[in-house]
PDB file of C-alpha atoms and ligand atoms in Angstrom:
ATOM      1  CA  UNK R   1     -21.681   2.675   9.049  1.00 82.00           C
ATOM      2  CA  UNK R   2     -18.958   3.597   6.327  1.00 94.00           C
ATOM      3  CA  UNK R   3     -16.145   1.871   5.950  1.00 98.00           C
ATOM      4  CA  UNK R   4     -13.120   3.144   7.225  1.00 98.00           C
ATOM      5  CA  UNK R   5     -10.765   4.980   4.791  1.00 98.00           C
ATOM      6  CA  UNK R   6      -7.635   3.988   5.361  1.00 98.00           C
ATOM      7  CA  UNK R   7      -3.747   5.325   3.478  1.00 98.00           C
ATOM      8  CA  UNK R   8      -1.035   2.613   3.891  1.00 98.00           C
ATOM      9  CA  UNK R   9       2.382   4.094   3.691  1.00 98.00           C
ATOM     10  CA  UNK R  10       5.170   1.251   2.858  1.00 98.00           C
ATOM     11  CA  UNK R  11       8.341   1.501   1.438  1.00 97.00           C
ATOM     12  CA  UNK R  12       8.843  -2.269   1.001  1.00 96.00           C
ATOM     13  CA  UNK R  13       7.486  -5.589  -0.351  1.00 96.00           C
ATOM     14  CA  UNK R  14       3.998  -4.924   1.219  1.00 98.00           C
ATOM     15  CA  UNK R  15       3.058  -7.881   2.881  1.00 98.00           C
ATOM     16  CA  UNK R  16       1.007  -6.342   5.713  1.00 98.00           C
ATOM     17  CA  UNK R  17      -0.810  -4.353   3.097  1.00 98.00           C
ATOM     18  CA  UNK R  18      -1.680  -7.453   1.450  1.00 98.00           C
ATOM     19  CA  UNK R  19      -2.951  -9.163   4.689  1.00 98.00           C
ATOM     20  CA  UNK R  20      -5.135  -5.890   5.001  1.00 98.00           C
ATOM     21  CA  UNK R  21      -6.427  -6.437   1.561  1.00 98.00           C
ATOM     22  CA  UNK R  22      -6.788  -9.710   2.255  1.00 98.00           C
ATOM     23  CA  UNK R  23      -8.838  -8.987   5.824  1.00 98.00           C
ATOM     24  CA  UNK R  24     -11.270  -6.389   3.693  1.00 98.00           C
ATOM     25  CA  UNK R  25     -11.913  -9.357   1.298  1.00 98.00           C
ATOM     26  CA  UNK R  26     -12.150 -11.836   3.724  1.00 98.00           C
ATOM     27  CA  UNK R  27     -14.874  -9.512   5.777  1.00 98.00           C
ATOM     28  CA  UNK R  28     -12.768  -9.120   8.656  1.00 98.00           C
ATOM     29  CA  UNK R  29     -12.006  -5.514   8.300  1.00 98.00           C
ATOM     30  CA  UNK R  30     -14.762  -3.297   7.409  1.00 98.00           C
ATOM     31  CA  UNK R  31     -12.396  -0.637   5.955  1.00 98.00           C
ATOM     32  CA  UNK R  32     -10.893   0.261   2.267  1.00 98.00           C
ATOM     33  CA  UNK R  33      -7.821   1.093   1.367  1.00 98.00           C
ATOM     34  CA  UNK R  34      -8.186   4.002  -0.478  1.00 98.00           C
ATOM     35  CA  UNK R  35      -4.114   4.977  -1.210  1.00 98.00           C
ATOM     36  CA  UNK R  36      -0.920   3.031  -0.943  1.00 98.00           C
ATOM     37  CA  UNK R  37       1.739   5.718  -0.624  1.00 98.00           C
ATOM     38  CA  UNK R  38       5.420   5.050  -0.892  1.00 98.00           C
ATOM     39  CA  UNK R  39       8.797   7.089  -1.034  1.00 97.00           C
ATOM     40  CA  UNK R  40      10.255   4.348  -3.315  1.00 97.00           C
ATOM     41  CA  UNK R  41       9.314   4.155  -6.980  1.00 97.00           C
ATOM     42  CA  UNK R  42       9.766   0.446  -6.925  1.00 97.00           C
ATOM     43  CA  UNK R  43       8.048  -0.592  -3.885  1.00 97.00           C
ATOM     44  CA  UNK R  44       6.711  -4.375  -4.144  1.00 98.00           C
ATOM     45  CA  UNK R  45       3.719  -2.229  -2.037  1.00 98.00           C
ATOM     46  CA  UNK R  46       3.090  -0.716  -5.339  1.00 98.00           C
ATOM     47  CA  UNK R  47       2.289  -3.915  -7.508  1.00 98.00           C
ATOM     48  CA  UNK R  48       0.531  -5.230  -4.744  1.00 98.00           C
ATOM     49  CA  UNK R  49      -1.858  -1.851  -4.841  1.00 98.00           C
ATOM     50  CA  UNK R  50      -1.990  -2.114  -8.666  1.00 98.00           C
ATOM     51  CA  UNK R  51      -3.492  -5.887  -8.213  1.00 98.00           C
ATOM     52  CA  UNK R  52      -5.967  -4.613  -6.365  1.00 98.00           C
ATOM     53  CA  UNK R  53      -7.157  -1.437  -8.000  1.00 98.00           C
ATOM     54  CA  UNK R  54      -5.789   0.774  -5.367  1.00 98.00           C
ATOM     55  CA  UNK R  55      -4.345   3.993  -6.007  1.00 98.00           C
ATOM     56  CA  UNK R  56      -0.965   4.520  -5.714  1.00 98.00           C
ATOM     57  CA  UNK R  57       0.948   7.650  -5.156  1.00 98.00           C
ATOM     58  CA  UNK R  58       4.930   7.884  -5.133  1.00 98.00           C
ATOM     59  CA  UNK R  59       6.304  10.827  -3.489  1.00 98.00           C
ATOM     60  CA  UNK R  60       9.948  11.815  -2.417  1.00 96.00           C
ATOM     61  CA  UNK R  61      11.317  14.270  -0.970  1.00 94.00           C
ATOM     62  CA  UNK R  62      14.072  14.492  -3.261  1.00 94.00           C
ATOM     63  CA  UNK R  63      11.512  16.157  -6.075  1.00 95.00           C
ATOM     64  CA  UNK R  64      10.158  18.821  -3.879  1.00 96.00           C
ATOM     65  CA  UNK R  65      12.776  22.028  -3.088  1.00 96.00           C
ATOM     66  CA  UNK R  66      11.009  22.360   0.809  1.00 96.00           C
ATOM     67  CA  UNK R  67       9.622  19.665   3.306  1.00 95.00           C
ATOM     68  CA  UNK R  68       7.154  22.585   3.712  1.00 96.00           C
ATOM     69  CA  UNK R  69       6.327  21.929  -0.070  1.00 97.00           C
ATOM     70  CA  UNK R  70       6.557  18.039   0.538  1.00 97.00           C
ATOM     71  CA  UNK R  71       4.052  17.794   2.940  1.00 97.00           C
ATOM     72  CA  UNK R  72       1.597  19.837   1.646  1.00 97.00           C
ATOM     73  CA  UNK R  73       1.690  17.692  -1.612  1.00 97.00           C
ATOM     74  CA  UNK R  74       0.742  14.463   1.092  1.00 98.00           C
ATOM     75  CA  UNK R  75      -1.469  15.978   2.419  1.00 97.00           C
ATOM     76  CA  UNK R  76      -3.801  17.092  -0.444  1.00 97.00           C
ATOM     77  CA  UNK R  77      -3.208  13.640  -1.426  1.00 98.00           C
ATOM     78  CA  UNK R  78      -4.716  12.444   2.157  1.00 98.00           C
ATOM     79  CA  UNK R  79      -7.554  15.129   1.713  1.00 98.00           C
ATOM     80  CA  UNK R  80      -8.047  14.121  -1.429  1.00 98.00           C
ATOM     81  CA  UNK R  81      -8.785  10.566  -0.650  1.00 98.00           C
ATOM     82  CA  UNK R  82     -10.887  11.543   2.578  1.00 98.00           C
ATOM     83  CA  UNK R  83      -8.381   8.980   4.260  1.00 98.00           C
ATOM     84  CA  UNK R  84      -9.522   8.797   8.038  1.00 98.00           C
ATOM     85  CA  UNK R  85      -6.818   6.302   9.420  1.00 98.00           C
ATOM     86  CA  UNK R  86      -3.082   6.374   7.986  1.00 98.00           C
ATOM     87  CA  UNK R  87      -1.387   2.534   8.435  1.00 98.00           C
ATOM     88  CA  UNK R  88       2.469   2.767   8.486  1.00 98.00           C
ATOM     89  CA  UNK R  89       3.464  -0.717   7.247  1.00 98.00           C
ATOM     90  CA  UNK R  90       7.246  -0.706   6.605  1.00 95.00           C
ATOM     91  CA  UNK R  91       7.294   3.128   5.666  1.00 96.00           C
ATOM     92  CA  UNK R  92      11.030   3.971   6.120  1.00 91.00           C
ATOM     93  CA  UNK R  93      10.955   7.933   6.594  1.00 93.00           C
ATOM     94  CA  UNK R  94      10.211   9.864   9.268  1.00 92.00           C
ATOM     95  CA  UNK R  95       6.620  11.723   9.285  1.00 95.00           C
ATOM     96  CA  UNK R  96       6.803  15.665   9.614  1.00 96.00           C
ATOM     97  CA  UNK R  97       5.177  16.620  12.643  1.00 96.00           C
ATOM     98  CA  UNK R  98       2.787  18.740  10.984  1.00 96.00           C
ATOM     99  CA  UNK R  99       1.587  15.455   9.431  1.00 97.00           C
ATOM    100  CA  UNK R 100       1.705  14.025  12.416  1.00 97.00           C
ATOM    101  CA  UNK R 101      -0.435  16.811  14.486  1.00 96.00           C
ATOM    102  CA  UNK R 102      -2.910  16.380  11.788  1.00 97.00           C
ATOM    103  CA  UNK R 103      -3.621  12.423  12.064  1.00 98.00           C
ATOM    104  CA  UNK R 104      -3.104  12.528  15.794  1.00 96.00           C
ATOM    105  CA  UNK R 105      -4.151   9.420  17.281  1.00 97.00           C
ATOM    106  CA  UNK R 106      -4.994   8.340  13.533  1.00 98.00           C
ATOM    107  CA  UNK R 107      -2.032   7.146  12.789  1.00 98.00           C
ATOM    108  CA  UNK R 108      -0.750   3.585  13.182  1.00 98.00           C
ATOM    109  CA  UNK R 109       2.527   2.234  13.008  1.00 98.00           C
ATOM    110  CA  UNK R 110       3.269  -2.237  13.126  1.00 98.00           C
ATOM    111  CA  UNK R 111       6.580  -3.312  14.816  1.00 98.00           C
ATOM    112  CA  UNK R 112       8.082  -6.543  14.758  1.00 98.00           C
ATOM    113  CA  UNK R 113       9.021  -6.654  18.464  1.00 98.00           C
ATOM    114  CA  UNK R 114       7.368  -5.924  21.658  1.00 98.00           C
ATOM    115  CA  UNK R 115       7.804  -2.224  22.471  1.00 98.00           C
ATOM    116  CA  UNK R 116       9.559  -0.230  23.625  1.00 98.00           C
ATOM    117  CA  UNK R 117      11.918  -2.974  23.867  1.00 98.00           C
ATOM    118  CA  UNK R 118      13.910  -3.418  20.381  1.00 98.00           C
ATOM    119  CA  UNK R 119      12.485  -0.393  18.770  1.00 97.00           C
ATOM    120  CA  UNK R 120      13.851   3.080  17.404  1.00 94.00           C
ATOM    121  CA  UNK R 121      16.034   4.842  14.751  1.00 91.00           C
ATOM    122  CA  UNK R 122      17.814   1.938  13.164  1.00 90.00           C
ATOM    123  CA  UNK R 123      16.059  -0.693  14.576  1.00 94.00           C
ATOM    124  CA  UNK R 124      13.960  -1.980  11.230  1.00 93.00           C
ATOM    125  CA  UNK R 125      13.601  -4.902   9.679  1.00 94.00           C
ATOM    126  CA  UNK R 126      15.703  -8.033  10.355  1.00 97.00           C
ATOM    127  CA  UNK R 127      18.337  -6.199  12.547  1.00 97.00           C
ATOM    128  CA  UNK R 128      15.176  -5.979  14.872  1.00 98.00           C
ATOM    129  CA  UNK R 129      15.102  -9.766  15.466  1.00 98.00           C
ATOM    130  CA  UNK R 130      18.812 -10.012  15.649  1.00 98.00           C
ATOM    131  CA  UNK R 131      18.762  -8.116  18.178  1.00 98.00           C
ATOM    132  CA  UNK R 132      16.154 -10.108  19.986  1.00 98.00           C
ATOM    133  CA  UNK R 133      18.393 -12.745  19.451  1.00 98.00           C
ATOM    134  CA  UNK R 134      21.164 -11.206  20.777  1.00 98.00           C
ATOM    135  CA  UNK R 135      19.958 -10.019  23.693  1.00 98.00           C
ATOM    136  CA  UNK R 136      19.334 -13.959  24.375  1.00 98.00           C
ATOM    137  CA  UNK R 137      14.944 -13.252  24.439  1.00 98.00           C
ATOM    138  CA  UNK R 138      12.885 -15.613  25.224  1.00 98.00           C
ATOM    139  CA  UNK R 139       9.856 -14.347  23.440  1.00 98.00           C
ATOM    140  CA  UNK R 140       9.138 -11.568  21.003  1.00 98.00           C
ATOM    141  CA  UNK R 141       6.317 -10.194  19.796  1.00 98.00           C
ATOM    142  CA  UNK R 142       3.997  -7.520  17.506  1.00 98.00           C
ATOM    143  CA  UNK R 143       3.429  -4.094  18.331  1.00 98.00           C
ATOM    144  CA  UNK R 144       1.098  -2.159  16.693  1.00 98.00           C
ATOM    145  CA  UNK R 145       1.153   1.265  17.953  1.00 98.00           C
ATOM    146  CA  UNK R 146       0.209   5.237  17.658  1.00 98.00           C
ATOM    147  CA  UNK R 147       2.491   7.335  15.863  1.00 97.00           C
ATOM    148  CA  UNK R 148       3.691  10.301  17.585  1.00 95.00           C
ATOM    149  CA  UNK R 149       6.841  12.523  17.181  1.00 93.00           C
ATOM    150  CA  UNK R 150      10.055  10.364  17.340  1.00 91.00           C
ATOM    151  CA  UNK R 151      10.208   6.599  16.548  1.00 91.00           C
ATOM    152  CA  UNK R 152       8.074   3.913  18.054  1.00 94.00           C
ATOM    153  CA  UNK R 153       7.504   5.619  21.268  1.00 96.00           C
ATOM    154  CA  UNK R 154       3.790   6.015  20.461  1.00 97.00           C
ATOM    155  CA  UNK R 155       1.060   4.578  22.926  1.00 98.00           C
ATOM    156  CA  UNK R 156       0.362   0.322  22.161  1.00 98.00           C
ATOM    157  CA  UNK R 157      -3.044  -0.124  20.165  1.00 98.00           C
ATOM    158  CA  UNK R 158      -2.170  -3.757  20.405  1.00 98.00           C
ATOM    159  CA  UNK R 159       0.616  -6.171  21.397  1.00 98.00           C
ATOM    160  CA  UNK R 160       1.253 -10.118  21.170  1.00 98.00           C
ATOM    161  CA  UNK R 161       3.697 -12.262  21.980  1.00 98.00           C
ATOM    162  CA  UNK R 162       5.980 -14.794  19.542  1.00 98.00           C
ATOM    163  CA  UNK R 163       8.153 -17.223  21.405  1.00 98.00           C
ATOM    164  CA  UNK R 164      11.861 -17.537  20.296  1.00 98.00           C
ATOM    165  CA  UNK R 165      13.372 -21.031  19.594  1.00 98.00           C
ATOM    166  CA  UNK R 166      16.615 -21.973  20.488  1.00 98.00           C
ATOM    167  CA  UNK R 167      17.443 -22.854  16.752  1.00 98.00           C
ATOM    168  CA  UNK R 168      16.243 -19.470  15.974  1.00 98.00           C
ATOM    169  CA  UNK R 169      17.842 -17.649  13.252  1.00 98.00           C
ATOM    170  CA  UNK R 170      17.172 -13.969  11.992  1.00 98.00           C
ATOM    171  CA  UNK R 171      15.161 -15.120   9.301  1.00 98.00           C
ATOM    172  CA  UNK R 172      13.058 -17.712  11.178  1.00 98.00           C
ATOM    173  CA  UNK R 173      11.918 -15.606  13.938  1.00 98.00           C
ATOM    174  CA  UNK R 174      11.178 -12.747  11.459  1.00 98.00           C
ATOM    175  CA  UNK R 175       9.142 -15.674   9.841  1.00 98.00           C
ATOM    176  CA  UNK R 176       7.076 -16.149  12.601  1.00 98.00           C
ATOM    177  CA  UNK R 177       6.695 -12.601  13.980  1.00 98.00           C
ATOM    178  CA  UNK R 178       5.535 -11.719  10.792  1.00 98.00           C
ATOM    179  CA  UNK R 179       2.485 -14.758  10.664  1.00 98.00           C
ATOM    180  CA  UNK R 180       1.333 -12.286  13.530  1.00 98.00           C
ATOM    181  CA  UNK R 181       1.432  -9.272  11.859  1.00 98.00           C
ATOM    182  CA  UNK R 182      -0.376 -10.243   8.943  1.00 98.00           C
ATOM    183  CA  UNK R 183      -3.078 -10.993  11.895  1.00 98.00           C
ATOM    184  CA  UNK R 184      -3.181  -8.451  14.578  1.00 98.00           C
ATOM    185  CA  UNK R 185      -2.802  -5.282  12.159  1.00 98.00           C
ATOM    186  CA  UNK R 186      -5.949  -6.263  10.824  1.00 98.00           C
ATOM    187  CA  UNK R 187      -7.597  -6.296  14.542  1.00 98.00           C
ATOM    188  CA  UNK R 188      -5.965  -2.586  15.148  1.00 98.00           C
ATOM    189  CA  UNK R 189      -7.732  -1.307  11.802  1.00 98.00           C
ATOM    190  CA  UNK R 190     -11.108  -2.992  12.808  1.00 98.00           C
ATOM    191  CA  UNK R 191     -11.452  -1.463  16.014  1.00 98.00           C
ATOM    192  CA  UNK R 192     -11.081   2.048  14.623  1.00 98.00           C
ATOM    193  CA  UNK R 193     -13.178   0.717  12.013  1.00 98.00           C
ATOM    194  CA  UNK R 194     -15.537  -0.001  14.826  1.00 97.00           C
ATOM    195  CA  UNK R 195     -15.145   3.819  16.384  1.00 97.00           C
ATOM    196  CA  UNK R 196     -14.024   1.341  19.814  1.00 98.00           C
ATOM    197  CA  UNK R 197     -10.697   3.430  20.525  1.00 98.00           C
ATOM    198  CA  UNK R 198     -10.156   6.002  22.773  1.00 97.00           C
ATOM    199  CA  UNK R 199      -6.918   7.665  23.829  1.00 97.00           C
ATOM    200  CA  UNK R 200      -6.373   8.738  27.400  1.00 97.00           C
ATOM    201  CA  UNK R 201      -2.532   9.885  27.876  1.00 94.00           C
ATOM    202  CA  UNK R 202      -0.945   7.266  27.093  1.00 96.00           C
ATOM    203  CA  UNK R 203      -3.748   4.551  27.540  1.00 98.00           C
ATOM    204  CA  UNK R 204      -5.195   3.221  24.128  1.00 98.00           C
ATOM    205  CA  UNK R 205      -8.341   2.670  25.554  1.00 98.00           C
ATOM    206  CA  UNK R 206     -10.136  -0.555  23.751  1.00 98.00           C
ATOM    207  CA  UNK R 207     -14.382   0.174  24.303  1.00 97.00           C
ATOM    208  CA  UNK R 208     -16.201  -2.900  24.444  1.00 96.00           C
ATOM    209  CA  UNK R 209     -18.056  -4.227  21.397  1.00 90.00           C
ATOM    210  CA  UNK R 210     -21.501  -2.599  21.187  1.00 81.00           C
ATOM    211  CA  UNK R 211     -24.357  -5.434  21.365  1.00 80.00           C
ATOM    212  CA  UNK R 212     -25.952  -4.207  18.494  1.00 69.00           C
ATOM    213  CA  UNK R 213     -23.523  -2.834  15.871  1.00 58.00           C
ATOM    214  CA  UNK R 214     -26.521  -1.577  13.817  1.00 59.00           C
TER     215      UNK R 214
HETATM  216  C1  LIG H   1       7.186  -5.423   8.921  1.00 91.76           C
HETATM  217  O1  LIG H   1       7.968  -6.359   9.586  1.00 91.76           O
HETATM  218  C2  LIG H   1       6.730  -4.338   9.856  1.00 91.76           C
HETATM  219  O2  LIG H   1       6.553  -4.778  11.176  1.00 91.76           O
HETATM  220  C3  LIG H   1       7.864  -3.357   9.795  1.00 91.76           C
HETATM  221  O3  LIG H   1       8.293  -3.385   8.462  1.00 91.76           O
HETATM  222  C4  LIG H   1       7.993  -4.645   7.882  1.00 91.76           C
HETATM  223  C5  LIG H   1       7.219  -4.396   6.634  1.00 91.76           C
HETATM  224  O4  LIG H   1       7.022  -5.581   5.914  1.00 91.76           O
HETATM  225  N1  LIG H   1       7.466  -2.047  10.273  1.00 91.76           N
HETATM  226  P1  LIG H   1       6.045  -5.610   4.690  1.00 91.76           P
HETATM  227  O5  LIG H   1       6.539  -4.582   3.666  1.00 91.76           O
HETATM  228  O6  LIG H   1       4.660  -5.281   5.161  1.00 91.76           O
HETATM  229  O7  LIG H   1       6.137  -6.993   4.130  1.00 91.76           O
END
């Protein structure tokens, strides 16, 4: 068995791409990362990439004249890198369906809540948690999830719970959601890695581990 080529899109500081890097290294994930793509120039993704010999690639819209033009540029780059799996991980801008189509039920997306609870355009980042903590939640959670055509509505791959404390802040719960992430994106990437998913509607269907992998 190959490892399993995988793109990580981010637009941010790139901590779940490290913890990916980290799993590879670690033997936990039998995968390489084999392009960090991001729509931001300055992406802390980017030096993360850069520490770790992986290619990087930034690309915004802004210097193509057509999204028709834009996505065919990503997508050579995805061809180009024979990426199999594509790991959103803090990417910020909506996928183009036609990207979309072509990574169908390839593409992974990690949310810090429990969806399809707290999730959606403008839910990101640490408005996410204040909203958790709004709403007056006892627990939150990790989603990691398929990608399809509109935001975080994509079939579960994986989903754990984080309690809330009643001294919670913003910032403390993001804290601890985040421990998770760093952990169960990891598992989500393995089992592809391990050819153990299978999508049924909207059933991520996890196939038990074979009893001899080789
Ligand atoms: C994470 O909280 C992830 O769940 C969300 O965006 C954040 C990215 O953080 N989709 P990082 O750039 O991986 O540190």
């Amino acid at each position: 068995m190959k490892p399993l080529r995988v793109a990580v899109f981010a637009s941010g500081r790139g901590s779940n791409l490290k913890a990916l890097l980290e799993a590879i290294e670690r033997g936990e994930l039998f995968a390489e990362i084999v392009l960090v793509l991001s729509n931001k120039a300055d992406a802390g993704a980017f030096n993360i990439a850069r520490d770790y010999g992986v290619p990087t690639l930034h690309l915004s819209q802004e210097n193509f004249s057509s999204p028709q033009e834009f996505d065919r540029a990503m997508l050579s780059a995805l061809h180009e890198h024979n990426v199999e799996v594509i790991a959103l991980a803090g990417y910020l801008k909506k996928i183009s369906s036609t990207i979309i189509r072509e990574y169908k039920n390839r593409m992974l997306n990690i949310h810090p809540a429990l969806l399809p609870s707290f999730g959606g355009k403008g839910l990101y980042g640490i408005k996410v948690h204040q909203a958790v903590l709004d709403y007056g939640c006892k627990v939150s959670g990790v989603t990691v999830h398929l990608v399809d055509e509109e935001y975080d509505t994509g079939p579960p791959i994986l989903q754990r719970c984080v309690p809330v404390e009643q001294d919670d802040t913003p910032e403390s719960l993001a804290a601890r959601v985040l421990e998770v992430e760093h952990k169960i994106y990891a598992e989500a990437l393995q089992l592809f890695a391990e050819r153990r998913i299978e999508v049924r509607g909207r059933k991520v269907i996890i196939k038990d581990a074979p009893e001899n992998p080789n």
